[in-house]
Amino acid sequence: MALKANLYVEFQGKKVDTKEVLAAAKKVWVEAGNKVKDLNTVDLYIKPEEDAAYFVFNETESGKIEL
């Protein structure tokens, strides 16, 4: 059986599911007219104190998601 892991960030009573943040980042990528198959890397930086997550796609394109 494969290991199933969940990663959450908790800060001041707020819980952030990293899977949801990754899904939101992928949505930004697709809504910009890109294809998921062209997304090679996603770096996520979750800043709960800012209610935001920052992302870097393919080590070149970056942006911010409100949590």
Coordinates of N, CA and C in Angstrom, one line a residue:
M1 N 0.8 -1.2 0.0 CA 0.0 0.0 0.0 C 0.9 1.2 0.0
A2 N 0.6 2.2 -0.8 CA 1.3 3.4 -0.9 C 1.0 4.4 0.2
L3 N 2.0 5.1 0.6 CA 1.9 6.0 1.7 C 1.1 7.2 1.2
K4 N 0.1 7.6 2.0 CA -0.7 8.9 1.7 C -0.3 9.9 2.8
A5 N 0.1 11.0 2.3 CA 0.6 12.1 3.3 C -0.3 13.3 3.0
N6 N -0.6 14.0 4.1 CA -1.3 15.3 4.0 C -0.4 16.3 4.7
L7 N -0.3 17.5 4.1 CA 0.5 18.6 4.6 C -0.3 19.8 4.8
Y8 N -0.4 20.3 6.1 CA -1.2 21.5 6.4 C -0.3 22.5 7.1
V9 N -0.6 23.8 6.9 CA 0.1 24.8 7.6 C -1.0 25.5 8.5
E10 N -0.7 25.6 9.8 CA -1.6 26.2 10.7 C -0.9 27.4 11.3
F11 N -1.7 28.5 11.4 CA -1.2 29.8 11.9 C -2.3 30.6 12.5
Q12 N -2.2 31.0 13.7 CA -3.2 31.8 14.3 C -4.7 31.3 14.1
G13 N -4.9 30.0 14.3 CA -6.2 29.5 14.1 C -6.7 29.2 12.7
K14 N -5.8 29.5 11.7 CA -6.2 29.2 10.3 C -5.4 28.0 9.8
K15 N -6.1 27.1 9.1 CA -5.5 25.9 8.6 C -5.5 26.0 7.1
V16 N -4.4 25.8 6.5 CA -4.2 25.8 5.0 C -3.9 24.4 4.5
D17 N -4.6 23.9 3.6 CA -4.4 22.6 3.0 C -3.5 22.8 1.8
T18 N -2.3 22.3 1.8 CA -1.4 22.6 0.7 C -1.8 22.0 -0.6
K19 N -2.6 20.9 -0.6 CA -3.2 20.4 -1.8 C -4.1 21.4 -2.5
E20 N -4.9 22.1 -1.7 CA -5.8 23.1 -2.2 C -5.0 24.3 -2.8
V21 N -3.9 24.6 -2.2 CA -3.1 25.7 -2.7 C -2.5 25.3 -4.0
L22 N -2.0 24.1 -4.1 CA -1.4 23.6 -5.4 C -2.5 23.6 -6.5
A23 N -3.7 23.1 -6.1 CA -4.8 23.1 -7.1 C -5.1 24.5 -7.6
A24 N -5.1 25.5 -6.7 CA -5.3 26.9 -7.1 C -4.2 27.4 -8.0
A25 N -3.0 27.1 -7.7 CA -1.9 27.5 -8.5 C -2.0 26.9 -9.9
K26 N -2.3 25.6 -10.0 CA -2.5 25.0 -11.3 C -3.6 25.7 -12.1
K27 N -4.7 26.1 -11.4 CA -5.8 26.8 -12.0 C -5.3 28.1 -12.6
V28 N -4.5 28.8 -11.9 CA -3.9 30.1 -12.4 C -3.1 29.8 -13.7
W29 N -2.3 28.7 -13.7 CA -1.5 28.4 -14.9 C -2.4 28.1 -16.1
V30 N -3.5 27.3 -15.9 CA -4.4 27.0 -17.0 C -5.2 28.2 -17.5
E31 N -5.6 29.0 -16.5 CA -6.4 30.2 -16.9 C -5.6 31.2 -17.7
A32 N -4.2 31.1 -17.6 CA -3.3 32.0 -18.3 C -3.1 31.5 -19.7
G33 N -3.8 30.4 -20.1 CA -3.7 29.8 -21.4 C -2.7 28.8 -21.6
N34 N -2.2 28.2 -20.5 CA -1.1 27.2 -20.6 C -1.8 25.8 -20.4
K35 N -1.0 24.8 -20.8 CA -1.5 23.4 -20.6 C -0.8 22.8 -19.4
V36 N -1.5 22.0 -18.6 CA -0.9 21.4 -17.4 C 0.3 20.6 -17.8
K37 N 0.3 19.9 -19.0 CA 1.5 19.1 -19.4 C 2.7 19.9 -19.5
D38 N 2.6 21.2 -19.7 CA 3.8 22.1 -19.9 C 4.3 22.6 -18.5
L39 N 3.6 22.3 -17.5 CA 4.0 22.7 -16.1 C 4.9 21.7 -15.5
N40 N 6.2 22.0 -15.5 CA 7.2 21.0 -15.0 C 7.5 21.2 -13.5
T41 N 7.6 22.4 -13.0 CA 7.8 22.6 -11.6 C 6.9 23.7 -11.0
V42 N 6.5 23.5 -9.8 CA 5.8 24.5 -9.1 C 6.4 24.6 -7.7
D43 N 6.9 25.8 -7.4 CA 7.4 26.1 -6.0 C 6.4 26.9 -5.3
L44 N 5.9 26.5 -4.1 CA 4.9 27.2 -3.3 C 5.6 27.7 -2.1
Y45 N 5.2 29.0 -1.8 CA 5.7 29.6 -0.5 C 4.4 30.1 0.2
I46 N 4.1 29.5 1.2 CA 2.8 29.8 2.0 C 3.2 30.8 3.1
K47 N 2.5 32.0 3.0 CA 2.7 33.0 4.0 C 1.4 33.3 4.8
P48 N 1.1 32.4 5.8 CA -0.2 32.6 6.5 C -0.4 33.9 7.1
E49 N 0.7 34.6 7.5 CA 0.5 35.9 8.2 C 0.1 36.9 7.2
E50 N 0.2 36.7 5.8 CA -0.3 37.6 4.8 C -1.5 37.0 4.1
D51 N -2.0 35.9 4.6 CA -3.2 35.2 3.9 C -2.9 35.0 2.4
A52 N -1.7 34.6 2.1 CA -1.3 34.5 0.7 C -0.3 33.3 0.5
A53 N -0.3 32.9 -0.7 CA 0.7 31.9 -1.1 C 1.3 32.4 -2.4
Y54 N 2.6 32.3 -2.5 CA 3.3 32.7 -3.7 C 3.8 31.5 -4.4
F55 N 3.8 31.6 -5.8 CA 4.2 30.4 -6.6 C 5.2 30.8 -7.6
V56 N 6.0 29.9 -8.0 CA 6.9 30.0 -9.2 C 6.7 28.8 -10.1
F57 N 6.3 29.1 -11.3 CA 6.1 28.1 -12.3 C 7.4 27.9 -13.1
N58 N 7.8 26.7 -13.3 CA 8.9 26.4 -14.2 C 10.2 27.3 -13.9
E59 N 10.3 27.7 -12.7 CA 11.5 28.5 -12.3 C 11.5 29.8 -13.0
T60 N 10.4 30.3 -13.6 CA 10.5 31.6 -14.3 C 9.3 32.5 -14.0
E61 N 8.1 31.9 -14.0 CA 6.9 32.8 -13.9 C 6.4 32.7 -12.4
S62 N 6.0 33.8 -11.9 CA 5.6 33.9 -10.5 C 4.4 34.7 -10.3
G63 N 3.8 34.5 -9.1 CA 2.5 35.2 -8.8 C 2.1 34.9 -7.4
K64 N 0.9 35.4 -7.1 CA 0.4 35.3 -5.7 C -1.0 34.9 -5.7
I65 N -1.4 34.0 -4.7 CA -2.8 33.6 -4.5 C -3.2 34.0 -3.2
E66 N -4.4 34.6 -3.1 CA -5.0 35.0 -1.8 C -5.6 33.7 -1.2
L67 N -5.3 33.5 0.1 CA -5.9 32.3 0.8 C -7.2 32.6 1.4

